[in-house]
Coordinates of C-alpha atoms (C1' of nucleotides) in Angstrom, one line a residue:
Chain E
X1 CA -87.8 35.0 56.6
X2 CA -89.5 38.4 56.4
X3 CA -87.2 40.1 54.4
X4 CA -87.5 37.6 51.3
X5 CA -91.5 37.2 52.1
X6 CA -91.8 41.1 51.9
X7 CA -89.4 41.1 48.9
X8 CA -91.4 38.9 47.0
X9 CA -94.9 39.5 48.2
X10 CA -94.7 42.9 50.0
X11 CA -96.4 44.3 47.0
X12 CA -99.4 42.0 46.9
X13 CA -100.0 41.7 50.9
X14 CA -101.0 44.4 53.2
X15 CA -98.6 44.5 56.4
X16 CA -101.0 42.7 58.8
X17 CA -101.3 39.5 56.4
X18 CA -97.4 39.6 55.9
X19 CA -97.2 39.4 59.5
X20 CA -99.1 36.6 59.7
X21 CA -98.0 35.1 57.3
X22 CA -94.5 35.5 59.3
X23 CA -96.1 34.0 62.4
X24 CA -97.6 30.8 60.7
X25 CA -95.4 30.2 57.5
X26 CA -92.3 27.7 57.4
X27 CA -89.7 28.6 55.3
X28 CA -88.0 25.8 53.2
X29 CA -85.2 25.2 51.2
X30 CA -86.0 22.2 48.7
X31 CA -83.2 20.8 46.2
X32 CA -83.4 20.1 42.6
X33 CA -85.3 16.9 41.8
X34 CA -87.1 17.0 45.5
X35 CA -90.8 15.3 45.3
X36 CA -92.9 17.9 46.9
X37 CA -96.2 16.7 46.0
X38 CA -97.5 12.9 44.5
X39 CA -100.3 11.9 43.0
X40 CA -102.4 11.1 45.6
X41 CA -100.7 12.9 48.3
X42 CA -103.3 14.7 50.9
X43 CA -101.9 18.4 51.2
X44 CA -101.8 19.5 54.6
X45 CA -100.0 23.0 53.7
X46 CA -100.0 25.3 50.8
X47 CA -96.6 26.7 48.7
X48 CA -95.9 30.4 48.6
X49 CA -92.6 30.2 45.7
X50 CA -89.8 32.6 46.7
X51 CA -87.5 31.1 44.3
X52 CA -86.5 28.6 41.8
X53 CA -89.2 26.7 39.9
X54 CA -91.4 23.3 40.1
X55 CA -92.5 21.1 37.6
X56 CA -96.2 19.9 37.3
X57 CA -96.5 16.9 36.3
X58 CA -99.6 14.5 34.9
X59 CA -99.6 10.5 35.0
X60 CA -101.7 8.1 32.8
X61 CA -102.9 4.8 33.8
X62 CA -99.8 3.4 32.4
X63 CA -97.2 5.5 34.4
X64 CA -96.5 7.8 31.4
X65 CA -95.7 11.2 32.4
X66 CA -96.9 14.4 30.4
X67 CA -95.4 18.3 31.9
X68 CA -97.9 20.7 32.4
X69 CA -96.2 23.8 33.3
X70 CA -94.2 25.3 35.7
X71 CA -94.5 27.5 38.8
X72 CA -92.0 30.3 39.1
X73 CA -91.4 33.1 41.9
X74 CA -94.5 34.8 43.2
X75 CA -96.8 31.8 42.5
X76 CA -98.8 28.9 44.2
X77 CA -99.8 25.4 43.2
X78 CA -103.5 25.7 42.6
X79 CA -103.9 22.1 42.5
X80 CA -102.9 22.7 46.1
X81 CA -105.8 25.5 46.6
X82 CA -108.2 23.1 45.3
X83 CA -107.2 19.8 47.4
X84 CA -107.2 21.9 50.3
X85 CA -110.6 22.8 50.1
X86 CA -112.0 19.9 48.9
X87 CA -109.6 17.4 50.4
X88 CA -109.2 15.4 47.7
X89 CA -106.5 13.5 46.7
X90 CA -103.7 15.4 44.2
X91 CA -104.2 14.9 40.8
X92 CA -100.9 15.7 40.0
X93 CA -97.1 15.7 40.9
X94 CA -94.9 18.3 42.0
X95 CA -90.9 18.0 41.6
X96 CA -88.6 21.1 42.0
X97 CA -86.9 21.5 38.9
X98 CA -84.0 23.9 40.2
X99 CA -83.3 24.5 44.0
X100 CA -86.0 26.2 45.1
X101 CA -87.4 28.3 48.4
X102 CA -91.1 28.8 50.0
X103 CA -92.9 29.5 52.4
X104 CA -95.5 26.7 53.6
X105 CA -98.8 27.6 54.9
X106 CA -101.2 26.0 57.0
X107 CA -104.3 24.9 54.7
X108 CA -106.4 26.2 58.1
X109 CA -105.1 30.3 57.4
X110 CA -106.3 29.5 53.3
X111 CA -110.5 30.3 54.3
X112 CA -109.7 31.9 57.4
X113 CA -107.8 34.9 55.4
X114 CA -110.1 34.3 52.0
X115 CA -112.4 36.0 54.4
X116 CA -110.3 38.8 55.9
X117 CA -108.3 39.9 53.3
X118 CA -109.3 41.2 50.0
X119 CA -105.8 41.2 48.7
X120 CA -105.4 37.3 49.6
X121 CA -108.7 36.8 48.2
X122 CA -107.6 38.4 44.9
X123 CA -103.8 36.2 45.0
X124 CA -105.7 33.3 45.4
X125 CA -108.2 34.0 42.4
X126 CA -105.3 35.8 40.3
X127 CA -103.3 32.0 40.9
X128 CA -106.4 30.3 39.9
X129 CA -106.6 32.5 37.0
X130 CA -102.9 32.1 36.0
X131 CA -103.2 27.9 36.4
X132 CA -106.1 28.0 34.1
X133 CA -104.8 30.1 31.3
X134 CA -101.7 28.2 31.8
X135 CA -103.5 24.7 31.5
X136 CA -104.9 26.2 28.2
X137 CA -101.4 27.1 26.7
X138 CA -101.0 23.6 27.4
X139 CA -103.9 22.0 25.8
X140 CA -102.9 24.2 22.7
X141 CA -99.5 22.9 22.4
X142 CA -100.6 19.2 22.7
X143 CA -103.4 19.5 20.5
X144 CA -102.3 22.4 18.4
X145 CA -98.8 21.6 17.7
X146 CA -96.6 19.0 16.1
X147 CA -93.5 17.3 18.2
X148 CA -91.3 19.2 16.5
X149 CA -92.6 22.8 17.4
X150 CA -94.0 21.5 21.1
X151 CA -90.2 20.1 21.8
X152 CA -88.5 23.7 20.7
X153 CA -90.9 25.2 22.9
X154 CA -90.0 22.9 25.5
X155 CA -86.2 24.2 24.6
X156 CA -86.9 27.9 24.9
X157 CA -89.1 27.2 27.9
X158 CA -86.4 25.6 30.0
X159 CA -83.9 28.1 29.2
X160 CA -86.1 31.1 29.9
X161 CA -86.7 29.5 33.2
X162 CA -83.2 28.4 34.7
X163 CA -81.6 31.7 32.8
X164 CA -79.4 29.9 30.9
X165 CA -78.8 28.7 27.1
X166 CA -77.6 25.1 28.0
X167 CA -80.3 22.5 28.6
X168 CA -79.1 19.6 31.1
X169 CA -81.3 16.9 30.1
X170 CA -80.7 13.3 28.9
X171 CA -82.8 12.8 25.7
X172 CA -84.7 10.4 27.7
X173 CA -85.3 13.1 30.6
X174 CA -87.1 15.2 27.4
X175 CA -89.0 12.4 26.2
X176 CA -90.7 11.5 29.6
X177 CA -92.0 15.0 30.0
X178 CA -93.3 15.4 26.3
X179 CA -94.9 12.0 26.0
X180 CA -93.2 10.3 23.7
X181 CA -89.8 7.9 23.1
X182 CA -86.8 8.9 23.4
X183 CA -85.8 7.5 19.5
X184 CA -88.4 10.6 18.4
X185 CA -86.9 13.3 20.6
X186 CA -83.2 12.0 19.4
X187 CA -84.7 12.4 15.7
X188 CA -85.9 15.9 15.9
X189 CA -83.0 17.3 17.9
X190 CA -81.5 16.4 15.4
X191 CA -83.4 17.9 12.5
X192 CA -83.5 21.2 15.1
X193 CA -79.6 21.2 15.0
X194 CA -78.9 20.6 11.2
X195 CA -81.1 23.7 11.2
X196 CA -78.6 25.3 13.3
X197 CA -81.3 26.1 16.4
X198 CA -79.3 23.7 19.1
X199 CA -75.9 22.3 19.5
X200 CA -76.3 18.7 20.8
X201 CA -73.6 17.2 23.5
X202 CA -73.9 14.2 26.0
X203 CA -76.3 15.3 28.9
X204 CA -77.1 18.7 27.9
X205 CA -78.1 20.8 25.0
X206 CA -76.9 24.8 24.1
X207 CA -79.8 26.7 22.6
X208 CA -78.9 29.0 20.1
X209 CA -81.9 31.1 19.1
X210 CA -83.5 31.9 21.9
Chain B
X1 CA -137.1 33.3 38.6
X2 CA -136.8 32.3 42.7
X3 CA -138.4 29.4 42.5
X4 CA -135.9 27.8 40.0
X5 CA -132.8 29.9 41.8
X6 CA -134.0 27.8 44.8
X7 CA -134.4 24.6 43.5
X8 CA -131.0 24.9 41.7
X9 CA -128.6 27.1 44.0
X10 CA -131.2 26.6 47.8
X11 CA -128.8 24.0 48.7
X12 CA -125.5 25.8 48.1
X13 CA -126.6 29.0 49.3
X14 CA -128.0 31.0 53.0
X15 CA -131.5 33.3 52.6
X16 CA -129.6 36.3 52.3
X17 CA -127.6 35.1 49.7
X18 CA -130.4 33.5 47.4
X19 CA -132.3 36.9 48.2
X20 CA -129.6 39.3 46.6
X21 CA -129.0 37.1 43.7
X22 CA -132.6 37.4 43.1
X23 CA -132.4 41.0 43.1
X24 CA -129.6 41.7 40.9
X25 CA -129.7 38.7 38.9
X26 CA -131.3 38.4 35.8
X27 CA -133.0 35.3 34.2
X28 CA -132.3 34.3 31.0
X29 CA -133.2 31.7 28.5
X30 CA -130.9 30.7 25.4
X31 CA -131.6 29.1 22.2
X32 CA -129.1 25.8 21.0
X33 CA -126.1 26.9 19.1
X34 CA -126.4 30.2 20.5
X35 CA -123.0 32.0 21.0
X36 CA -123.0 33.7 24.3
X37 CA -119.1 34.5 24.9
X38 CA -116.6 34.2 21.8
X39 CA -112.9 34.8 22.0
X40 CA -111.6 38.3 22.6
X41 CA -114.7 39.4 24.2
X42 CA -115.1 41.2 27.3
X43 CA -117.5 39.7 30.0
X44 CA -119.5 42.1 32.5
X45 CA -121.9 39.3 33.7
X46 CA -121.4 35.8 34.5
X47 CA -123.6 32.8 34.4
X48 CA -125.5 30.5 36.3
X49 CA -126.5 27.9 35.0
X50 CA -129.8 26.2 36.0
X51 CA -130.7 23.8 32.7
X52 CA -129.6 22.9 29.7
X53 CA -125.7 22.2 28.8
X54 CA -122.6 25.0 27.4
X55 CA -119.9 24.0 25.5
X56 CA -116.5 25.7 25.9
X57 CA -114.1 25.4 23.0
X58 CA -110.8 26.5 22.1
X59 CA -109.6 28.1 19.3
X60 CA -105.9 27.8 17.5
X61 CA -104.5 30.2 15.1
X62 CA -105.5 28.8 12.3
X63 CA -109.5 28.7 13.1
X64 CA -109.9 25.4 14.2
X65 CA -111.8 24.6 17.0
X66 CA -110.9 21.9 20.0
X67 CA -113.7 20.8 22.7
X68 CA -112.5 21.3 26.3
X69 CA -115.1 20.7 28.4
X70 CA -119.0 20.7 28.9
X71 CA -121.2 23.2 31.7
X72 CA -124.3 21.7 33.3
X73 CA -126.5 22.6 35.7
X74 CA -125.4 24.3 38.7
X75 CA -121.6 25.0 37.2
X76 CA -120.7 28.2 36.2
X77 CA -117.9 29.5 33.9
X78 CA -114.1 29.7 35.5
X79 CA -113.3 31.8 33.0
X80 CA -115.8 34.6 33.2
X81 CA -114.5 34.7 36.9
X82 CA -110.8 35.0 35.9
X83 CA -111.7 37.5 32.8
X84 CA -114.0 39.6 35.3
X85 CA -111.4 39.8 37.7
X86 CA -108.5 40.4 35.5
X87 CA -110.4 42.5 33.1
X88 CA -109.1 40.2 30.8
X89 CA -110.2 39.1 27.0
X90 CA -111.9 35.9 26.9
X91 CA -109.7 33.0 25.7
X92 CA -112.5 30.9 25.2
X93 CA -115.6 30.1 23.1
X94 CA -119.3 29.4 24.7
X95 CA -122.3 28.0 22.7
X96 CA -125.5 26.6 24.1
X97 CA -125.3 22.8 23.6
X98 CA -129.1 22.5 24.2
X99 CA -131.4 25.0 24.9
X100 CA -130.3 26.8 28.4
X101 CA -131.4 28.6 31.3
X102 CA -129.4 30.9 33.5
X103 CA -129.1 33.7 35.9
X104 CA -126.6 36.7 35.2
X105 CA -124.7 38.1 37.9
X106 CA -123.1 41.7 37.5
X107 CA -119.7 41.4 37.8
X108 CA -119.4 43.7 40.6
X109 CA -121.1 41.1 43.2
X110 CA -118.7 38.4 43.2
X111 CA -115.8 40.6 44.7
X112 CA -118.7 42.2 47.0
X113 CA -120.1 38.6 48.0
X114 CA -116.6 36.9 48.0
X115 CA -116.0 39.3 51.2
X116 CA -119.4 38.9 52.6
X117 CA -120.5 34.9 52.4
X118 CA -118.3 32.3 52.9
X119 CA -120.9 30.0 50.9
X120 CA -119.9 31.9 47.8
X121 CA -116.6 32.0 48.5
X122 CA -116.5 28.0 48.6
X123 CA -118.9 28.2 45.5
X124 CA -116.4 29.9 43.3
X125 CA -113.4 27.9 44.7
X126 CA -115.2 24.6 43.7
X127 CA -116.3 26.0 40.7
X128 CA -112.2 26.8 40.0
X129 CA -112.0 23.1 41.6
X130 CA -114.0 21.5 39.0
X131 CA -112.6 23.3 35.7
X132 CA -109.5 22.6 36.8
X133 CA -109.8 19.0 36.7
X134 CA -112.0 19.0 33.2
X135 CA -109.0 20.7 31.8
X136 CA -106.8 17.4 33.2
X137 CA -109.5 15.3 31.7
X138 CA -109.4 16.9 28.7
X139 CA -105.5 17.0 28.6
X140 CA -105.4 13.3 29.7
X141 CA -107.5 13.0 26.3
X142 CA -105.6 14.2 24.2
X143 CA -102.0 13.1 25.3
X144 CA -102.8 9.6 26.1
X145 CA -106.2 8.8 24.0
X146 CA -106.1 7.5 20.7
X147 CA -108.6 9.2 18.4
X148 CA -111.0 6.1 17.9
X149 CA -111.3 6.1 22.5
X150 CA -111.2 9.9 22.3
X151 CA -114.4 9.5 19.8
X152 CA -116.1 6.8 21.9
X153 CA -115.8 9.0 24.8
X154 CA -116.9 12.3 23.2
X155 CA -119.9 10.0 21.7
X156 CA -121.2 8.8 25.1
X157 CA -120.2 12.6 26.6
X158 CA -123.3 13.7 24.3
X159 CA -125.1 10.9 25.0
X160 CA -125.1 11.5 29.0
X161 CA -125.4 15.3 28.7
X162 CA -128.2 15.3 26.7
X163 CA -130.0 12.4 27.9
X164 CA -130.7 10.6 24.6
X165 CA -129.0 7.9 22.8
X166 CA -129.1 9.6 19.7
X167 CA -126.4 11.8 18.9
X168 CA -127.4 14.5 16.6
X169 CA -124.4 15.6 15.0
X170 CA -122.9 15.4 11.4
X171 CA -119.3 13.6 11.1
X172 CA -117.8 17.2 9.7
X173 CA -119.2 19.0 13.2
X174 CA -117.7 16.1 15.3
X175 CA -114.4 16.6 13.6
X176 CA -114.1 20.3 14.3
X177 CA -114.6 19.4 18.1
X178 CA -112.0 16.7 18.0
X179 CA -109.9 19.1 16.1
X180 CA -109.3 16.4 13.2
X181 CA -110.9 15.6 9.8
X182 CA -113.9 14.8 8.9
X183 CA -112.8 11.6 6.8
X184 CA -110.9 10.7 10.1
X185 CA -114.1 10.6 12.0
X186 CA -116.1 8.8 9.1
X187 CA -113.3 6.0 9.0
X188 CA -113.2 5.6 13.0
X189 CA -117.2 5.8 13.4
X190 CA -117.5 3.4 10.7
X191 CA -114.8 0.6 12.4
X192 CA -117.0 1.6 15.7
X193 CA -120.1 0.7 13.9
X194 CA -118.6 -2.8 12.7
X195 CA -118.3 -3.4 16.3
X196 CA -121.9 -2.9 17.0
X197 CA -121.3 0.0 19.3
X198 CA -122.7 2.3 17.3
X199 CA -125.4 2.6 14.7
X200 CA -124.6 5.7 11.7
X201 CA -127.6 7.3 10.1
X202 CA -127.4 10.4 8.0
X203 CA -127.1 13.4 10.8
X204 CA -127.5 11.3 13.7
X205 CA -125.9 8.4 15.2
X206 CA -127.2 5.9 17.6
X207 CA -125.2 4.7 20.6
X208 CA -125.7 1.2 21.2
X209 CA -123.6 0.6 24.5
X210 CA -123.5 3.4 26.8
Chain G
dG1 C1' -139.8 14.9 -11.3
dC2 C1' -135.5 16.9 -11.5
dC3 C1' -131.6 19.4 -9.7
dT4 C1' -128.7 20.9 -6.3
dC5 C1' -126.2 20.5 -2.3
dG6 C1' -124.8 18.7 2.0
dC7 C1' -123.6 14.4 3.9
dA8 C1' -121.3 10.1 4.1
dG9 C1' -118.2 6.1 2.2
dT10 C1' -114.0 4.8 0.6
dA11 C1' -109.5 4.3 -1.8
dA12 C1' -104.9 5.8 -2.3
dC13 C1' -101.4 8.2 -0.7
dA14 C1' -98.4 11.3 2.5
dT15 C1' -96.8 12.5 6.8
dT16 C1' -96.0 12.0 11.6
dA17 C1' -95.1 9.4 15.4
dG18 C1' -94.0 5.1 17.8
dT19 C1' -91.2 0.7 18.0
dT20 C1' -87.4 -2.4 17.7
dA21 C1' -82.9 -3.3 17.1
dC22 C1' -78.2 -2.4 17.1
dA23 C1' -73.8 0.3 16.9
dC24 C1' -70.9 3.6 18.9
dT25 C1' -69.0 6.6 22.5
dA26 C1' -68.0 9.1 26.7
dC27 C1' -67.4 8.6 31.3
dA28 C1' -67.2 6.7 36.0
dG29 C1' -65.4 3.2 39.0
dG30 C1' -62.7 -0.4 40.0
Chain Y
dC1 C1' -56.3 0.8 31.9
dC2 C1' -60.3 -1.9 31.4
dT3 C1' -65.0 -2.4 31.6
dG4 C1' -69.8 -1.6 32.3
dT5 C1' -73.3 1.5 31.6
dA6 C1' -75.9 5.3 30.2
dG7 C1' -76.5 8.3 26.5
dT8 C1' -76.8 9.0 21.7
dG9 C1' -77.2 8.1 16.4
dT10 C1' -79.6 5.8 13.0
dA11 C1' -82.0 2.4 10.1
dA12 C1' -86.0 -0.1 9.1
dC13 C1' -90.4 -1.0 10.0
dT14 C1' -95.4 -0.4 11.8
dA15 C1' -99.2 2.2 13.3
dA16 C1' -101.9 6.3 13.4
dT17 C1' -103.5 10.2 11.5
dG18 C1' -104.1 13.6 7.9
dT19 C1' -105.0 14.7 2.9
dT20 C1' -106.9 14.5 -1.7
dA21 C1' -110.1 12.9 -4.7
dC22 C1' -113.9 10.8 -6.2
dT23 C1' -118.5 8.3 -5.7
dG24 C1' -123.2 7.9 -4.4
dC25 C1' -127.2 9.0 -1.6
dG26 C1' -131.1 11.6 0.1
dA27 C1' -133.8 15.6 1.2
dG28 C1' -135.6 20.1 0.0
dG29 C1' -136.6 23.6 -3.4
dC30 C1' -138.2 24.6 -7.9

DNA sequence: GCCTCGCAGTAACATTAGTTACACTACAGG
DNA sequence: CCTGTAGTGTAACTAATGTTACTGCGAGGC
């Protein structure tokens, strides 16, 4: 484990955290679509992402979904940080959206290091700072932009994030995360590709502006 | 100033603790409607709060304004510790709700106390904590609220914060915080009137069934 | 008292999004 | 090769929200 925890943290952590981190961390290999966390899930152990990304996801009473954002490389479920401490139930789901690796951490080491090491100190607040600003993106694009705009995001987003032009998602897949029906997210692909932005095809989508 | 840093804070902090922050702290008191951080600004203090009630807004590109959540007694602002530690621009608004007292910390202390006292430490985490999920709540607002519940909710909101069943707001200033018109409003408070829930005066509304 | 201006009520209409219903097609599995 | 099923396209309609325009009211200033 210690080669990709000092590859992808070496910069942030001095050498005695990394090597406790390396005593006390599990490393995991997760696969696309895994559960990691449900809504109401006690967390026992916080994420350190090495690679891939998750998918944070909200529920309303009626079992709607809504995406939040994603965590990529280098960063840590705050929702995790703050159930920990708490111990509270989640608020919110987790669900690897590619393959993914980390490191799991014993909630214990969370105050234990908060107090001994400045530089986890500063991750921790830096991830806190990160999830907030990222929770605000998301508050702009539901209340700031139309379907239309918020679902070519959505595009861009997911091709940024797996590296590649072609979407795989089902129309329905789309609709879930947005908030909507799957009729509206059919409609607007479509208006997006008669303005020559996608290519649609059966269980995935080819972006072509990025 | 100790006296009210006691009665507020005695419970959250040790001696010591209460001791510095009432050396390097100063008190301050704050007029309603007063601006104290706007968007773009750069914070070298941050607040906390011992009366009165903040609101935090949002702004898009186009100048309109969204609500996103309320700061009472005791809270203090998650974003001044993210833009203090990231030397960050504010991404927020903050106006005095009601007339407000609070304590300024220099900016310097909560790195220095963060190290020191495990009490602040949990302070600022539960403070990250508690934004967090008022940014949920105000996500689950808007993506699964229609605007007439969003409006009933906003109208008991004020209600609660500022212990008074009179709501002293005009229809155009409740729009802006809903981000939506002010003939929107006017049409929803009026169907809420017809179902006794409400009673609509000329700058001030009266809430019937908190 | 009169005038002005901000506030509220309401109609009429446009746009956006959600719903229902149905047709068509590609693909997997027998 | 046939068939069932999931995925997609589209029409027709409803509901919700946003927009424009106009009216009337009430309080403060002159």
């Amino acid at each position: 484990m210690i080669q990709e925890l000092k590859e992808n943290y070496g910069h942030l952590f001095e050498a005695t955290l990394l090597e406790e981190i390396n005593q006390v961390g599990t490393f995991k290999e997760i696969p696309e679509g895994f559960v990691m966390i449900d809504i109401g899930n006690y967390l026992k152990s916080m994420p350190l992402l090495i690679s891939g990304a998750i998918k944070i996801l909200r529920e309303d009473n009626d079992g709607d979904e809504l995406l939040l954002y994603f965590l990529e490389k280098g960063d840590t479920c705050a929702m995790t940080l703050t159930c920990c401490l708490g111990e509270t139930k989640s608020e919110i789901r987790a669900i690897a959206e590619t393959d993914a690796k980390l490191i799991m951490i014993p909630i214990q080491k969370m105050e234990e290091w908060s107090a001994k090491y400045k530089s986890w100190r500063n991750f921790v607040f830096k991830s806190y700072h990160n999830r907030l600003n990222e929770m605000l993106e998301t508050i702009d694009n539901i209340a700031f932009l139309k379907m239309d705009e918020r679902l070519l995001k959505y595009l861009n987003e997911k091709a940024r994030l797996t590296n590649d032009n072609i979407v795989h998602n089902t129309h329905q897949e789309i609709a879930y995360e947005l908030h909507t029906s799957r009729v509206v997210i059919s409609r607007l692909l479509k208006k997006l590709e008669n303005l020559g932005k996608i290519e649609l095809h059966r269980n995935f989508i080819i972006i072509k502006d990025i």
